[in-house]
PDB file of C-alpha atoms and ligand atoms in Angstrom:
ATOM      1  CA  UNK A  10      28.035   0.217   7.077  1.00  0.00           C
ATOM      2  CA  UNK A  11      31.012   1.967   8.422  1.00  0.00           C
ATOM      3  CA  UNK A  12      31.754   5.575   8.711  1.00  0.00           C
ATOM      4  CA  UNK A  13      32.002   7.153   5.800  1.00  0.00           C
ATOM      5  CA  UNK A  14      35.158   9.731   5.462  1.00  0.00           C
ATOM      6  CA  UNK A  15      35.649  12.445   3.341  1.00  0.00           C
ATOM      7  CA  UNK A  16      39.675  13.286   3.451  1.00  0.00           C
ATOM      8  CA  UNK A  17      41.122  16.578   2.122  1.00  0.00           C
ATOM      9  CA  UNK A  18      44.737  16.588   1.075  1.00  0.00           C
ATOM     10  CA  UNK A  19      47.251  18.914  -0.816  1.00  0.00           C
ATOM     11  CA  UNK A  20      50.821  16.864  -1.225  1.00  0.00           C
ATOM     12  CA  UNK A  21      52.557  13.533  -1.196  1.00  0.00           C
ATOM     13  CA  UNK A  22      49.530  11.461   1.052  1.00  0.00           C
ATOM     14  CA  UNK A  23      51.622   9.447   3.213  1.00  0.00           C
ATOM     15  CA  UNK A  24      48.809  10.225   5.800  1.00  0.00           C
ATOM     16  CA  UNK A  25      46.035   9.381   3.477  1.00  0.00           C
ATOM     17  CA  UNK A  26      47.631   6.551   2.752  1.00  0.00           C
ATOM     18  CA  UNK A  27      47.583   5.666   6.954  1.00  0.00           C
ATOM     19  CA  UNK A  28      43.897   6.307   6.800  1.00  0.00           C
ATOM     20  CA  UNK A  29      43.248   3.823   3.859  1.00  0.00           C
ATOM     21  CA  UNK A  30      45.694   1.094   5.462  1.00  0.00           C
ATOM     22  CA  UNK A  31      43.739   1.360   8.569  1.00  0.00           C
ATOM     23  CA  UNK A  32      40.248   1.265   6.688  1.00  0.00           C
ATOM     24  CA  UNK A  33      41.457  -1.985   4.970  1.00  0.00           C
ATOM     25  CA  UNK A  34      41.874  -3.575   8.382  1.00  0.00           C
ATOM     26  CA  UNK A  35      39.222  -6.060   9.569  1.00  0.00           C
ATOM     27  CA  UNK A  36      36.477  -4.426  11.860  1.00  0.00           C
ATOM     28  CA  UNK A  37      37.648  -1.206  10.954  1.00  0.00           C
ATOM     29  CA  UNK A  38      35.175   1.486  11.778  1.00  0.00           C
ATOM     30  CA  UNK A  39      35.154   3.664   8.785  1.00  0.00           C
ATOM     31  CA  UNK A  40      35.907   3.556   5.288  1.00  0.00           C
ATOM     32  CA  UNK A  41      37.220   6.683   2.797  1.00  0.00           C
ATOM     33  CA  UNK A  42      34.143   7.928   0.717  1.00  0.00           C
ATOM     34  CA  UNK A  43      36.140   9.592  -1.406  1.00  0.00           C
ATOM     35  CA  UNK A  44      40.069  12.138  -1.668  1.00  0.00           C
ATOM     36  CA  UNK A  45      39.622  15.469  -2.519  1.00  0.00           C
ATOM     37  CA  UNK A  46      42.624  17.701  -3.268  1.00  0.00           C
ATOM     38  CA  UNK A  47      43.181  21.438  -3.701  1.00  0.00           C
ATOM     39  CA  UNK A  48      45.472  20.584  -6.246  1.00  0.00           C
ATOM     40  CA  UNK A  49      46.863  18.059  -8.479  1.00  0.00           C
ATOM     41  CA  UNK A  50      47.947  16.445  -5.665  1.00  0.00           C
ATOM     42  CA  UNK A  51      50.289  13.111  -6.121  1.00  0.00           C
ATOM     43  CA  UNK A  52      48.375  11.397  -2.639  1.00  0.00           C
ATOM     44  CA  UNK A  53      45.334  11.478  -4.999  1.00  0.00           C
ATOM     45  CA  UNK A  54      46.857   8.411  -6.719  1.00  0.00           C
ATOM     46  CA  UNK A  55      46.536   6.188  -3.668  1.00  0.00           C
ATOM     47  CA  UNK A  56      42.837   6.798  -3.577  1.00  0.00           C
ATOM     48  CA  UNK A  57      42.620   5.729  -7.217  1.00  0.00           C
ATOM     49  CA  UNK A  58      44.505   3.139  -6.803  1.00  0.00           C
ATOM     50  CA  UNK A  59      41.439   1.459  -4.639  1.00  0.00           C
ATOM     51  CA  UNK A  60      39.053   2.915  -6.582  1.00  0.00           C
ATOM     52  CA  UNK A  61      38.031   5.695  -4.242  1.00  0.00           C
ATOM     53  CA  UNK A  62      36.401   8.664  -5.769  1.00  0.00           C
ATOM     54  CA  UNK A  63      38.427  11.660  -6.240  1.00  0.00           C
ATOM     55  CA  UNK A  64      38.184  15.458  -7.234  1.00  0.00           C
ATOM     56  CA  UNK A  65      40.107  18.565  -7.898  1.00  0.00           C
ATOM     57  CA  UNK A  66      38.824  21.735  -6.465  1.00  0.00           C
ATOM     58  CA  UNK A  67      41.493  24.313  -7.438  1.00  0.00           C
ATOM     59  CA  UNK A  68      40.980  28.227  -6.540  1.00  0.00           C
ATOM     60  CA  UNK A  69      42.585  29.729  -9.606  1.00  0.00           C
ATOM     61  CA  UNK A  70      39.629  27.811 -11.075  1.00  0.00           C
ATOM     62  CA  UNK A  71      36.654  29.899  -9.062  1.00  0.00           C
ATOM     63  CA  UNK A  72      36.667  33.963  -9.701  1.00  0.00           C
ATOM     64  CA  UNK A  73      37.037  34.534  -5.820  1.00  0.00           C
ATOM     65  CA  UNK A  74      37.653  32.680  -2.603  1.00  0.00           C
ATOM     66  CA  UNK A  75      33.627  32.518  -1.316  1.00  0.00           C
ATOM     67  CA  UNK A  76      32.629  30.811  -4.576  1.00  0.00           C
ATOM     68  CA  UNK A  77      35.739  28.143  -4.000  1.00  0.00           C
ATOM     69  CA  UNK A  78      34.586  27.592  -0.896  1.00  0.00           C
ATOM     70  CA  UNK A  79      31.116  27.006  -1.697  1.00  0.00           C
ATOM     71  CA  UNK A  80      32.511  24.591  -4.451  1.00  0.00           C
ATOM     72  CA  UNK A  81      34.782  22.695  -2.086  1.00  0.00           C
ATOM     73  CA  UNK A  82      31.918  22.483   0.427  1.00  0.00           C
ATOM     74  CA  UNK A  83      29.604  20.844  -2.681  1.00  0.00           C
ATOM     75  CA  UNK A  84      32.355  18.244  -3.384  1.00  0.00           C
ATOM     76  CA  UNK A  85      32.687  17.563   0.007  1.00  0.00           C
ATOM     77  CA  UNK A  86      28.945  16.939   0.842  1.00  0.00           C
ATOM     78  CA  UNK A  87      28.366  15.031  -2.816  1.00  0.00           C
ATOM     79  CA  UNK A  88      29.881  11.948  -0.690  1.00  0.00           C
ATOM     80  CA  UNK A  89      27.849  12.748   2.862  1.00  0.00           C
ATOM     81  CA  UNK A  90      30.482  12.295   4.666  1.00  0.00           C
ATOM     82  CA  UNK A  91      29.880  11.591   8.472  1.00  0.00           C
ATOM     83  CA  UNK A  92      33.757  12.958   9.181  1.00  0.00           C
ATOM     84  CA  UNK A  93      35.925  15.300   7.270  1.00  0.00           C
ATOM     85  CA  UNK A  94      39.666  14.579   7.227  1.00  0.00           C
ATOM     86  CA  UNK A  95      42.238  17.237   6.526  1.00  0.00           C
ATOM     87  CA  UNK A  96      45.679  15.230   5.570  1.00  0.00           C
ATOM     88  CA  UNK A  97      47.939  17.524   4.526  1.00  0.00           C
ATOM     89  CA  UNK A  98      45.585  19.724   3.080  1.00  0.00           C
ATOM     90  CA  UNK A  99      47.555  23.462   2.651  1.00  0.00           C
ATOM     91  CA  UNK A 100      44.115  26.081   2.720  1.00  0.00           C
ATOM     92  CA  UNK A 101      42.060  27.308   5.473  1.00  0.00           C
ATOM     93  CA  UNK A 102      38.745  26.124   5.641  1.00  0.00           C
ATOM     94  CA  UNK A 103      35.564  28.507   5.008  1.00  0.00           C
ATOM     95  CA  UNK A 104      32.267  29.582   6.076  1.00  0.00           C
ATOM     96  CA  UNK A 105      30.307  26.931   4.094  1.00  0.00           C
ATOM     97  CA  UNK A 106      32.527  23.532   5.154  1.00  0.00           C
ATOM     98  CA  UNK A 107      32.946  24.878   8.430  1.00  0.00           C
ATOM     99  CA  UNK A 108      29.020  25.496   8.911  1.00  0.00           C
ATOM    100  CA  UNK A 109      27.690  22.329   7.392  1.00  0.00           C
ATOM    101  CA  UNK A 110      30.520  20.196   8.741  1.00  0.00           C
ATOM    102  CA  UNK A 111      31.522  22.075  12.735  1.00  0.00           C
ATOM    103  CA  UNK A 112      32.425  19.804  15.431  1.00  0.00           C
ATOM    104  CA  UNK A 113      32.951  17.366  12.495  1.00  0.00           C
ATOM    105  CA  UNK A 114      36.467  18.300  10.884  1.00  0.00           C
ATOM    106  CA  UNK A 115      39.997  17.010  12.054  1.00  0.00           C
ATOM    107  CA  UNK A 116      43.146  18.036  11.412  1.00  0.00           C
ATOM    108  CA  UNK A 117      46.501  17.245  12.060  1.00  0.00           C
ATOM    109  CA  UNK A 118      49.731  19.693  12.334  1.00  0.00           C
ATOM    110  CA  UNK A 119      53.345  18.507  12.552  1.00  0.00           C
ATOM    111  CA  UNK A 120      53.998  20.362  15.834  1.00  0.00           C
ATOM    112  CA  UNK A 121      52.479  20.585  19.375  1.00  0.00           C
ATOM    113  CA  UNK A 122      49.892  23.184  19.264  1.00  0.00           C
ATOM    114  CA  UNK A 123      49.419  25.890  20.127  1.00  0.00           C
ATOM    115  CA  UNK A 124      53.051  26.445  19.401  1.00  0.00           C
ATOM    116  CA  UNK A 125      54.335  26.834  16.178  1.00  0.00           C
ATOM    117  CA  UNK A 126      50.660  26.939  13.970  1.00  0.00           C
ATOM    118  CA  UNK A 127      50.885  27.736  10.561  1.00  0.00           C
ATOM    119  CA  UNK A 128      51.933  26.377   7.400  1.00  0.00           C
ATOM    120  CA  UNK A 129      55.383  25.781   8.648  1.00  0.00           C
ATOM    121  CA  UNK A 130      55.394  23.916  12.034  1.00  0.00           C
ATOM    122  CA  UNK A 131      58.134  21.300  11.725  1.00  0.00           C
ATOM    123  CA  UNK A 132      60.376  24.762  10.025  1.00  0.00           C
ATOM    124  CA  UNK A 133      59.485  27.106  12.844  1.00  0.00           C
ATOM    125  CA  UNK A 134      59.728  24.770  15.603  1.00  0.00           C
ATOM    126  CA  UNK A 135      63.180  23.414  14.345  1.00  0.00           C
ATOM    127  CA  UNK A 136      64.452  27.461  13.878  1.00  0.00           C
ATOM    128  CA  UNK A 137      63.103  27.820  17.643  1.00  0.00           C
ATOM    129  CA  UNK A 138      65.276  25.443  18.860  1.00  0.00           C
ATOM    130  CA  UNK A 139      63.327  23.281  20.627  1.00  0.00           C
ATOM    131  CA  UNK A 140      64.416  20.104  22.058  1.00  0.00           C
ATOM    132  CA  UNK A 141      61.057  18.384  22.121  1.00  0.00           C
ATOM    133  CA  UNK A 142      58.155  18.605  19.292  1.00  0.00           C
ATOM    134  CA  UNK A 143      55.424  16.369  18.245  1.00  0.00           C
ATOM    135  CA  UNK A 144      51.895  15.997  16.701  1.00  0.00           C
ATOM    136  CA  UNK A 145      48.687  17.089  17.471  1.00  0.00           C
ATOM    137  CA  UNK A 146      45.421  16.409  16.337  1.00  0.00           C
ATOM    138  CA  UNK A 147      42.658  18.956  16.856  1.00  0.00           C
ATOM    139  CA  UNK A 148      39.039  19.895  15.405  1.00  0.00           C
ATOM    140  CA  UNK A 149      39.211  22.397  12.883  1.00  0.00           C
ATOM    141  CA  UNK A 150      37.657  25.963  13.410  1.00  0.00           C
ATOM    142  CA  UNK A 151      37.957  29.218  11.566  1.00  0.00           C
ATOM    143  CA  UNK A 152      41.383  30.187  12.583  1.00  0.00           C
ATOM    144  CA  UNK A 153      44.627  29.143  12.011  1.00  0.00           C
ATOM    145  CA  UNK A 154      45.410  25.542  14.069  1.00  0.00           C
ATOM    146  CA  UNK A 155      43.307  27.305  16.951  1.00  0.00           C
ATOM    147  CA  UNK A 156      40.853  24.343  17.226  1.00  0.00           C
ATOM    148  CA  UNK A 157      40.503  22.058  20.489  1.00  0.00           C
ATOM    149  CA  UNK A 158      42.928  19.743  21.029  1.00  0.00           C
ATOM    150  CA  UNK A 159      42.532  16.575  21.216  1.00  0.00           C
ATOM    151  CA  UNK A 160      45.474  14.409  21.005  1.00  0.00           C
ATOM    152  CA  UNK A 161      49.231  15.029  21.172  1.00  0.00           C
ATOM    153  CA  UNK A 162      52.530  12.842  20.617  1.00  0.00           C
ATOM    154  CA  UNK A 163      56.198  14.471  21.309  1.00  0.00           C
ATOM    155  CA  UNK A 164      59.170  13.878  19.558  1.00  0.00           C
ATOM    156  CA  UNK A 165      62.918  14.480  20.486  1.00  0.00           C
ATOM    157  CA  UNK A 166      64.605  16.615  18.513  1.00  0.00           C
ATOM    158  CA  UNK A 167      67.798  15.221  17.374  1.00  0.00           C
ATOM    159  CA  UNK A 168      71.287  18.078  17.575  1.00  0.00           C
ATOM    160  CA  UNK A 169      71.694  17.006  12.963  1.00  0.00           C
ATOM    161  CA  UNK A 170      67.735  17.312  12.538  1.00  0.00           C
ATOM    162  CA  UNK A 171      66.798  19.043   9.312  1.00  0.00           C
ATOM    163  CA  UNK A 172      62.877  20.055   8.419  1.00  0.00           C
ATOM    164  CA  UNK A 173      63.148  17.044   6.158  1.00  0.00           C
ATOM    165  CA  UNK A 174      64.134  14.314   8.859  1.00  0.00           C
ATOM    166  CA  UNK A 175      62.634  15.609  11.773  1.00  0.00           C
ATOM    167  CA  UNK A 176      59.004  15.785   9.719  1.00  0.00           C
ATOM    168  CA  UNK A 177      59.774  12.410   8.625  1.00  0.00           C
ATOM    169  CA  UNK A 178      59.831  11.274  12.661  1.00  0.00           C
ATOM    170  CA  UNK A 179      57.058  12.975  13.209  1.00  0.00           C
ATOM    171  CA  UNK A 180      54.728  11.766  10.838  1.00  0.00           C
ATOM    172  CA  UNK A 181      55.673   8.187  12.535  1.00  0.00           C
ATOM    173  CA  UNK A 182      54.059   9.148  15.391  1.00  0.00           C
ATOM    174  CA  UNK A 183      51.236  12.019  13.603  1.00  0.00           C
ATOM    175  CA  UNK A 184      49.915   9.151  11.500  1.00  0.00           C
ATOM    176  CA  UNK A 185      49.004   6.788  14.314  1.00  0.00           C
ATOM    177  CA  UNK A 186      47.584   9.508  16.697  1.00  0.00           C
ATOM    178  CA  UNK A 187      44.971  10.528  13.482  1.00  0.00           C
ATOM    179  CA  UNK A 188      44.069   7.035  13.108  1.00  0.00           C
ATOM    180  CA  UNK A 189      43.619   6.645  16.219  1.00  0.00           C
ATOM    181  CA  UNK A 190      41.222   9.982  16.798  1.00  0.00           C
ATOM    182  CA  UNK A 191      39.075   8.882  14.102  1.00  0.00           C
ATOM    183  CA  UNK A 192      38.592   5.328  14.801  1.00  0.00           C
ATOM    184  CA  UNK A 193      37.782   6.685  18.523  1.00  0.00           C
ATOM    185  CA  UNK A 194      35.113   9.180  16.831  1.00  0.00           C
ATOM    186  CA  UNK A 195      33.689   6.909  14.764  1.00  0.00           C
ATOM    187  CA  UNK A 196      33.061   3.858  17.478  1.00  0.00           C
ATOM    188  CA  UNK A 197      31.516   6.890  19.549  1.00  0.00           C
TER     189      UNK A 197
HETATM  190  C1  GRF O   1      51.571  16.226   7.690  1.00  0.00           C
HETATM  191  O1  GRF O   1      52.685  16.262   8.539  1.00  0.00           O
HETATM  192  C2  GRF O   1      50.534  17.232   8.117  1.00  0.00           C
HETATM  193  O2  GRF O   1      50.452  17.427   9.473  1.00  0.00           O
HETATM  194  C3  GRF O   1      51.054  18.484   7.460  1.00  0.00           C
HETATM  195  O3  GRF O   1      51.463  18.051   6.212  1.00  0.00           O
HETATM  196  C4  GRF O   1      51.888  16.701   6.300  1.00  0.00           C
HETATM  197  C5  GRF O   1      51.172  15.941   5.238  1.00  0.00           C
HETATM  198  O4  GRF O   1      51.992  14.999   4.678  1.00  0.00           O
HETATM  199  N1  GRF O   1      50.070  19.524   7.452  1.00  0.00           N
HETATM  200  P1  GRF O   1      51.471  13.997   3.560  1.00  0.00           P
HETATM  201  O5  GRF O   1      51.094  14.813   2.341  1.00  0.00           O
HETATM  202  O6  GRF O   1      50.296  13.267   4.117  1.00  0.00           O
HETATM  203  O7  GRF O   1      52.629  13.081   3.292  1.00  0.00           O
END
């Protein structure tokens, strides 16, 4: 049996959909338990598409924030989940996830931490001006992208970059690294 995944995600899933090409390879050392999504999220349609189990957890559906966490954190640990994923996935974790789950949660962020955190990395990073941005992959922890690092790719900047390209670069090179991080977790 391989590793089983749980994968959190909030948009379009392209890096979902890395994880599931990668878990259809032969040898591969996990698999995706099941997609869950803070919203009606249009990645949640690749999971289905295999057959993968997949849920909704939305916060304007719990009366406060603790009790959506606690719900998330059930759906989560419904599929045991040796890993938890976040692809994409647009909320801060809580208490519950973060105390069943520590030292057990990835995430990745379209810039190279611990510049430009936040919900707008590839947007800050381009209004910065840098010439040089990237990926990172880190473990997750309370705050905001503050977790350990632990693996980085850079991209150039190009002089016509918009947010729209230049995230489209790097999520050529963030895809891979993930991949790569959990394959490396899960074969120890
Ligand atoms: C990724 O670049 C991730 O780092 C960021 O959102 C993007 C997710 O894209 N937080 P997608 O929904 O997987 O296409």
């Amino acid at each position: 049996m391989t590793t089983p995944l749980v994968v959190l995600i909030s948009g379009t899933g392209s890096t979902l959909q890395a994880l599931l090409a990668a878990a259809r390879e032969p040898r591969a050392p996990f698999h995706v338990a099941a997609v869950i999504a803070d919203r009606d999220a249009a990645g949640l349609g690749f999971a289905r598409a295999e057959g993968i189990p997949t849920e909704i957890v939305r916060l304007r559906d719990h009366p406060d924030r603790e009790t959506w966490d606690r719900a998330l954190a059930a759906a989560v640990a419904a599929h045991d989940p040796e890993l938890v994923v976040l692809a994409g996935f647009m909320k801060l974790l809580g208490a519950p996830l973060l105390e069943t789950y520590g030292g057990r949660i990835l995430n990745t962020h379209p810039a190279l931490l611990p510049s430009f955190p936040g919900a707008h990395g590839v947007r800050d990073a381009l209004a910065h001006g840098v010439k040089i941005t990237g990926a990172t992959v880190i473990d997750v922890d309370a705050g905001v992208d503050t977790g350990r690092i632990l693996a980085q790719a850079a991209v150039a900047v190009a002089e016509d970059d918009t947010e729209e390209t230049l995230h489209a670069r790097i999520k050529q090179v963030e895809q891979p690294l993930l991949v790569e991080v959990v394959r490396r977790r899960c074969l120890g």
